[in-house]
Amino acid sequence: MKKRLALLLVGSMVLSLSACSGSQSSSTGTVSGGAGETTTGSAAPAGDAVKLGYFGPETGPNSMTGQEARKGAQLKVKQLNAAGGLLGKQIDLVVYDDKGTPEGAVKAATRLVEDDKVSAIVGSQLSSNVQAAGDKIEKAGIPCVGTGLGPVWLKNGWKYFFRSQGNSESGAAPLNDAMEQVGVKKLAVMIAQDEGSISSAKLVTDEAAKRGKIEIVTSEVSQNTDTDWTGQLSKMISAKPDGIFLSVQVEQAGPMIKQLRGLRYTGFIFGNECLGMPDVRLVAGDAANNSIYYAVHVIPDSVEEANSEKEKEFLQAFVDEYGALPIGDVAYRAYDAVTIISKGIEDAGSVEPTAIRDAIKQINGLEVLAGTIDYTQFDNGEGMVGTQIFITENGRNYLLDKYVTEFGAPSVN
């Protein structure tokens, strides 16, 4: 495991270095460092290609996971092109860096819609950015499969938006079950100030309030650019909670957990899917032990430890293409988003956006990495529900139920 984490750390350093360059070339199409100039890779001529768009954080505080999402989308496009493309044409993926900001997302969406005239879009993993860019995309009538987990952006009444996996609402009840299972009575909360983190925290704390078994003793906030949380964490610890819930982005989670343990907090740490990212264990080390969180995907330490044959095939292809396992589950989400869009194009037999939208709405039973997509059971672009609960212990990620079966109920000093 240490060797695996060391390789991931090298991967993180490479990602950080690549985030500093303005633009990149891609074998799958046009890649931009922002909403300005673009650099064209070895893609098919525009008139002969199926043109798809992608926007996400290539730079900024969420660049590490953003670059992984772009890789996931590009990998699926490369596989499709190798198999003959779509409707007899190669696929050109046009990528824009939204810089991790809502303003950047609006600029990226505007370029994709007005200049590139894409047939469909893979949306950012930052729910606040999908929310910000949504009106522009919706008014243009372009189908968008977003990868953000916050439920809010699919509650706008938009007709062209879909999600590539379940939203964060799916984890609220199971996480409360887990907190009750390990004996939490008092909970302190830290909330990063982005739409996804705020939404995640509200869902979990509202569920706790509804049940009436867990008291929220204090709630603190952090900005996504913060690097020191001593004041907030000290206040949380002084409230003497049985558990601490972190609703933050992955870039914050590792350093925050390490700082929390440095302040001599030894209790359970709870959170969303960000706590299952490999980078958290890389940064936090043993401090990440006794973390319990909900997630659809938790990246294994090797291809062989994949939870399904489909995941194993994806991970092997990712390693073959990029030299290492993904360091964030957003790679899964974006890969699935392209899978969904390609299915819509195939079923529509057209690259006309509304025809693609109508075909995606009828997808029922499509197997993706997240599970089985069925958009016919919802009327707002959701395609599945459900999540699992994991625990990090002894430097590894386990399904909580499996951990309890093998080692007994988790406990802390």
Coordinates of N, CA and C in Angstrom, one line a residue, residues 195-336:
E195 N -21.3 25.0 -3.3 CA -22.6 24.5 -3.4 C -22.7 23.1 -3.0
G196 N -21.8 22.3 -3.5 CA -21.8 20.8 -3.3 C -21.6 20.5 -1.8
S197 N -20.6 21.2 -1.2 CA -20.3 20.9 0.2 C -21.5 21.4 1.2
I198 N -22.0 22.6 0.8 CA -23.1 23.1 1.6 C -24.3 22.2 1.5
S199 N -24.6 21.8 0.3 CA -25.8 20.9 0.1 C -25.6 19.5 0.9
S200 N -24.4 19.0 0.8 CA -24.1 17.7 1.4 C -24.3 17.8 2.9
A201 N -23.7 18.9 3.5 CA -23.9 19.1 5.0 C -25.3 19.3 5.4
K202 N -26.1 20.0 4.6 CA -27.5 20.3 4.9 C -28.3 18.9 4.9
L203 N -28.0 18.1 3.9 CA -28.7 16.9 3.8 C -28.4 16.0 5.0
V204 N -27.2 15.9 5.4 CA -26.8 15.0 6.5 C -27.3 15.6 7.8
T205 N -27.2 16.9 8.1 CA -27.6 17.4 9.4 C -29.2 17.5 9.4
D206 N -29.8 17.7 8.3 CA -31.3 17.7 8.3 C -31.8 16.3 8.6
E207 N -31.1 15.3 8.1 CA -31.5 13.9 8.4 C -31.3 13.6 9.9
A208 N -30.2 14.1 10.5 CA -29.9 14.0 11.9 C -31.0 14.7 12.8
A209 N -31.4 15.9 12.3 CA -32.4 16.6 13.1 C -33.8 15.9 13.0
K210 N -34.1 15.3 11.9 CA -35.3 14.6 11.7 C -35.4 13.4 12.6
R211 N -34.3 12.7 12.8 CA -34.3 11.5 13.6 C -34.3 11.9 15.1
G212 N -33.6 13.0 15.4 CA -33.6 13.5 16.8 C -32.7 12.7 17.7
K213 N -31.7 11.9 17.2 CA -30.8 11.1 18.0 C -29.4 11.7 18.1
I214 N -29.1 12.6 17.2 CA -27.7 13.2 17.2 C -27.9 14.8 17.3
E215 N -27.2 15.4 18.3 CA -27.2 16.8 18.4 C -26.0 17.5 17.7
I216 N -26.3 18.5 16.9 CA -25.2 19.3 16.3 C -24.8 20.3 17.3
V217 N -23.6 20.1 17.8 CA -23.1 21.0 18.9 C -22.4 22.3 18.4
T218 N -21.9 22.2 17.2 CA -21.3 23.5 16.6 C -21.2 23.2 15.1
S219 N -21.3 24.3 14.3 CA -21.1 24.2 12.9 C -20.2 25.4 12.4
E220 N -19.0 25.0 11.8 CA -18.0 26.0 11.3 C -18.0 26.0 9.8
V221 N -17.4 27.0 9.2 CA -17.2 27.1 7.8 C -15.8 27.3 7.4
S222 N -15.5 26.9 6.2 CA -14.1 27.2 5.6 C -14.3 27.6 4.2
Q223 N -13.3 28.3 3.7 CA -13.3 28.7 2.3 C -12.4 27.7 1.5
N224 N -12.6 27.4 0.2 CA -11.9 26.4 -0.5 C -10.4 26.8 -0.7
T225 N -10.1 28.1 -0.4 CA -8.7 28.5 -0.5 C -8.0 28.5 0.8
D226 N -8.7 28.2 1.9 CA -8.0 28.1 3.2 C -7.0 27.0 3.3
T227 N -6.0 27.2 4.1 CA -5.0 26.2 4.3 C -4.7 25.9 5.8
D228 N -5.4 26.7 6.6 CA -5.2 26.6 8.1 C -6.6 26.8 8.7
W229 N -7.0 25.8 9.5 CA -8.3 25.8 10.1 C -8.2 25.6 11.7
T230 N -7.1 26.1 12.2 CA -6.9 25.9 13.7 C -8.0 26.5 14.5
G231 N -8.4 27.7 14.2 CA -9.5 28.3 15.0 C -10.8 27.5 14.9
Q232 N -11.2 27.2 13.7 CA -12.5 26.4 13.6 C -12.4 25.1 14.2
L233 N -11.3 24.3 14.0 CA -11.2 23.0 14.5 C -11.1 23.0 16.0
S234 N -10.4 24.0 16.6 CA -10.3 24.0 18.0 C -11.6 24.3 18.7
K235 N -12.4 25.1 18.0 CA -13.8 25.4 18.6 C -14.6 24.1 18.5
M236 N -14.5 23.4 17.4 CA -15.2 22.1 17.3 C -14.8 21.1 18.3
I237 N -13.5 21.0 18.6 CA -13.1 20.0 19.6 C -13.5 20.4 21.0
S238 N -13.5 21.7 21.2 CA -13.9 22.2 22.6 C -15.4 21.9 22.9
A239 N -16.2 21.7 21.8 CA -17.6 21.3 22.0 C -17.8 19.9 22.5
K240 N -16.6 19.1 22.5 CA -16.6 17.7 23.0 C -17.6 16.8 22.2
P241 N -17.5 16.8 20.9 CA -18.3 15.9 20.1 C -17.9 14.5 20.1
D242 N -18.8 13.6 19.8 CA -18.5 12.2 19.7 C -18.0 11.9 18.2
G243 N -18.3 12.8 17.3 CA -17.9 12.7 15.9 C -17.8 14.0 15.3
I244 N -17.0 14.1 14.2 CA -16.9 15.4 13.5 C -17.2 15.1 12.0
F245 N -18.1 15.9 11.4 CA -18.5 15.7 10.1 C -17.8 16.8 9.2
L246 N -17.0 16.4 8.2 CA -16.3 17.3 7.3 C -17.0 17.3 5.9
S247 N -17.7 18.3 5.6 CA -18.3 18.4 4.2 C -17.4 19.4 3.4
V248 N -16.3 18.9 2.9 CA -15.3 19.7 2.2 C -14.9 19.1 0.9
Q249 N -14.1 19.8 0.1 CA -13.5 19.2 -1.1 C -12.3 18.4 -0.8
V250 N -11.9 17.5 -1.7 CA -10.8 16.6 -1.4 C -9.5 17.3 -1.1
E251 N -9.3 18.4 -1.8 CA -8.0 19.1 -1.6 C -7.9 19.6 -0.2
Q252 N -9.0 19.9 0.5 CA -9.0 20.3 1.9 C -9.0 19.1 2.9
A253 N -9.6 18.0 2.5 CA -9.8 17.0 3.4 C -8.6 16.4 4.1
G254 N -7.5 16.1 3.3 CA -6.3 15.5 3.8 C -5.6 16.4 4.9
P255 N -5.3 17.7 4.5 CA -4.7 18.6 5.4 C -5.5 18.9 6.6
M256 N -6.8 18.9 6.4 CA -7.7 19.2 7.5 C -7.8 18.1 8.6
I257 N -7.8 16.9 8.1 CA -7.8 15.7 9.0 C -6.5 15.6 9.7
K258 N -5.4 15.9 9.0 CA -4.1 15.9 9.7 C -4.0 16.9 10.8
Q259 N -4.5 18.1 10.5 CA -4.5 19.2 11.5 C -5.4 18.8 12.6
L260 N -6.6 18.2 12.3 CA -7.5 17.8 13.4 C -6.9 16.8 14.4
R261 N -6.2 15.8 13.8 CA -5.5 14.9 14.7 C -4.3 15.5 15.4
G262 N -3.7 16.5 14.8 CA -2.6 17.2 15.5 C -3.1 18.0 16.7
L263 N -4.4 18.4 16.7 CA -5.0 19.1 17.8 C -5.5 18.1 18.8
R264 N -5.1 16.8 18.7 CA -5.4 15.7 19.6 C -6.9 15.2 19.6
Y265 N -7.6 15.4 18.5 CA -8.9 14.8 18.4 C -8.7 13.4 17.9
T266 N -9.2 12.4 18.6 CA -9.0 11.0 18.4 C -10.3 10.3 18.0
G267 N -11.4 11.0 17.9 CA -12.7 10.4 17.6 C -12.9 10.1 16.1
F268 N -14.2 9.7 15.8 CA -14.5 9.4 14.4 C -14.6 10.7 13.6
I269 N -14.3 10.6 12.3 CA -14.4 11.6 11.4 C -15.4 11.1 10.3
F270 N -16.4 11.9 10.0 CA -17.4 11.5 9.0 C -17.3 12.4 7.8
G271 N -17.8 12.0 6.6 CA -17.8 12.8 5.5 C -18.5 12.2 4.3
N272 N -18.3 12.9 3.2 CA -18.9 12.4 1.9 C -17.8 11.7 1.1
E273 N -18.0 11.5 -0.2 CA -17.1 10.7 -1.0 C -15.7 11.2 -1.0
C274 N -15.5 12.5 -0.7 CA -14.1 13.0 -0.8 C -13.2 12.3 0.2
L275 N -13.7 11.9 1.3 CA -12.8 11.2 2.3 C -12.3 9.9 1.8
G276 N -12.8 9.3 0.8 CA -12.4 8.1 0.2 C -11.3 8.2 -0.9
M277 N -11.0 9.4 -1.2 CA -10.0 9.7 -2.3 C -8.6 9.3 -1.8
P278 N -7.8 8.7 -2.7 CA -6.4 8.3 -2.3 C -5.6 9.4 -1.8
D279 N -5.8 10.6 -2.3 CA -5.0 11.8 -1.8 C -5.2 12.1 -0.4
V280 N -6.3 11.7 0.2 CA -6.6 12.0 1.6 C -5.6 11.1 2.4
R281 N -5.5 9.9 2.1 CA -4.5 9.0 2.8 C -3.1 9.4 2.5
L282 N -2.8 9.9 1.3 CA -1.5 10.3 1.0 C -1.0 11.5 2.0
V283 N -1.9 12.4 2.1 CA -1.6 13.6 2.9 C -1.8 13.4 4.4
A284 N -2.8 12.7 4.8 CA -3.1 12.6 6.2 C -2.4 11.4 6.9
G285 N -2.0 10.4 6.1 CA -1.4 9.2 6.6 C -2.3 8.5 7.6
D286 N -1.8 8.1 8.8 CA -2.5 7.4 9.8 C -3.6 8.2 10.4
A287 N -3.5 9.5 10.2 CA -4.6 10.4 10.7 C -5.9 10.1 10.1
A288 N -5.9 9.5 8.9 CA -7.2 9.3 8.2 C -7.9 8.1 8.7
N289 N -7.3 7.3 9.6 CA -7.9 6.1 10.2 C -9.1 6.6 11.0
N290 N -10.2 5.7 11.1 CA -11.4 6.1 11.8 C -12.2 7.1 11.1
S291 N -12.1 7.2 9.7 CA -12.9 8.0 8.9 C -14.0 7.2 8.3
I292 N -15.2 7.6 8.4 CA -16.4 6.9 7.9 C -17.1 7.8 6.9
Y293 N -17.5 7.3 5.7 CA -18.0 8.2 4.7 C -18.9 7.4 3.7
Y294 N -19.7 8.2 3.0 CA -20.5 7.5 1.9 C -19.9 7.8 0.6
A295 N -20.0 6.9 -0.4 CA -19.5 7.0 -1.7 C -20.1 6.0 -2.6
V296 N -20.1 6.3 -3.9 CA -20.5 5.3 -4.9 C -19.2 4.6 -5.3
H297 N -18.1 5.3 -5.5 CA -16.8 4.7 -5.9 C -15.8 5.0 -4.8
V298 N -15.0 4.1 -4.5 CA -13.8 4.3 -3.7 C -12.7 3.6 -4.5
I299 N -11.7 4.3 -4.9 CA -10.6 3.8 -5.7 C -9.8 2.7 -5.0
P300 N -9.6 1.5 -5.5 CA -8.8 0.5 -4.8 C -7.3 0.8 -4.9
D301 N -6.5 0.1 -4.2 CA -5.1 0.3 -4.2 C -4.4 -0.4 -5.4
S302 N -5.2 -1.3 -6.1 CA -4.7 -1.9 -7.3 C -5.8 -2.3 -8.2
V303 N -5.5 -2.6 -9.4 CA -6.5 -3.0 -10.4 C -7.2 -4.2 -9.9
E304 N -6.4 -5.2 -9.4 CA -6.9 -6.5 -8.9 C -8.0 -6.3 -7.8
E305 N -8.0 -5.2 -7.1 CA -8.9 -5.1 -6.0 C -10.2 -4.4 -6.4
A306 N -10.4 -4.2 -7.7 CA -11.6 -3.6 -8.2 C -12.9 -4.4 -7.7
N307 N -14.0 -3.7 -7.6 CA -15.2 -4.3 -7.0 C -16.0 -5.0 -8.1
S308 N -15.7 -4.8 -9.4 CA -16.5 -5.5 -10.4 C -15.6 -5.6 -11.7
E309 N -16.0 -6.5 -12.6 CA -15.2 -6.7 -13.8 C -15.2 -5.4 -14.6
K310 N -16.3 -4.7 -14.7 CA -16.4 -3.4 -15.4 C -15.4 -2.4 -14.9
E311 N -15.3 -2.3 -13.5 CA -14.4 -1.4 -12.9 C -13.0 -1.8 -13.2
K312 N -12.7 -3.1 -13.1 CA -11.3 -3.6 -13.4 C -10.9 -3.2 -14.8
E313 N -11.8 -3.4 -15.8 CA -11.5 -3.1 -17.2 C -11.2 -1.6 -17.3
F314 N -12.0 -0.8 -16.7 CA -11.8 0.7 -16.7 C -10.4 1.1 -16.1
L315 N -10.2 0.5 -14.9 CA -8.9 0.9 -14.2 C -7.7 0.4 -15.0
Q316 N -7.8 -0.8 -15.6 CA -6.6 -1.2 -16.4 C -6.4 -0.3 -17.6
A317 N -7.5 0.1 -18.2 CA -7.4 1.0 -19.4 C -6.8 2.3 -18.9
F318 N -7.2 2.8 -17.8 CA -6.7 4.1 -17.3 C -5.2 4.0 -17.0
V319 N -4.8 2.9 -16.4 CA -3.4 2.7 -16.1 C -2.6 2.6 -17.4
D320 N -3.1 1.9 -18.3 CA -2.4 1.7 -19.6 C -2.3 3.1 -20.3
E321 N -3.3 3.9 -20.2 CA -3.3 5.2 -20.9 C -2.4 6.3 -20.1
Y322 N -2.5 6.3 -18.8 CA -1.9 7.4 -18.0 C -0.8 7.0 -17.1
G323 N -0.6 5.7 -16.9 CA 0.5 5.2 -16.1 C 0.2 5.0 -14.6
A324 N -1.0 5.3 -14.2 CA -1.3 5.2 -12.8 C -2.8 5.1 -12.6
L325 N -3.3 4.6 -11.5 CA -4.7 4.6 -11.2 C -5.2 6.0 -11.0
P326 N -6.5 6.2 -11.2 CA -7.0 7.6 -11.0 C -6.9 8.0 -9.5
I327 N -6.8 9.2 -9.3 CA -6.6 9.7 -7.9 C -7.9 10.4 -7.4
G328 N -9.0 10.3 -8.2 CA -10.3 10.8 -7.8 C -11.4 10.1 -8.5
D329 N -12.5 9.9 -7.8 CA -13.6 9.2 -8.5 C -14.3 10.0 -9.6
V330 N -13.9 11.3 -9.7 CA -14.5 12.1 -10.8 C -14.1 11.5 -12.2
A331 N -13.0 10.8 -12.2 CA -12.6 10.1 -13.5 C -13.7 9.1 -13.9
Y332 N -14.2 8.4 -12.9 CA -15.3 7.5 -13.1 C -16.5 8.2 -13.6
R333 N -16.8 9.3 -13.0 CA -18.1 10.0 -13.3 C -18.0 10.6 -14.7
A334 N -16.9 11.2 -15.1 CA -16.8 11.7 -16.4 C -16.8 10.6 -17.5
Y335 N -16.1 9.5 -17.2 CA -16.1 8.4 -18.1 C -17.5 7.9 -18.4
D336 N -18.3 7.8 -17.3 CA -19.7 7.4 -17.4 C -20.5 8.4 -18.2

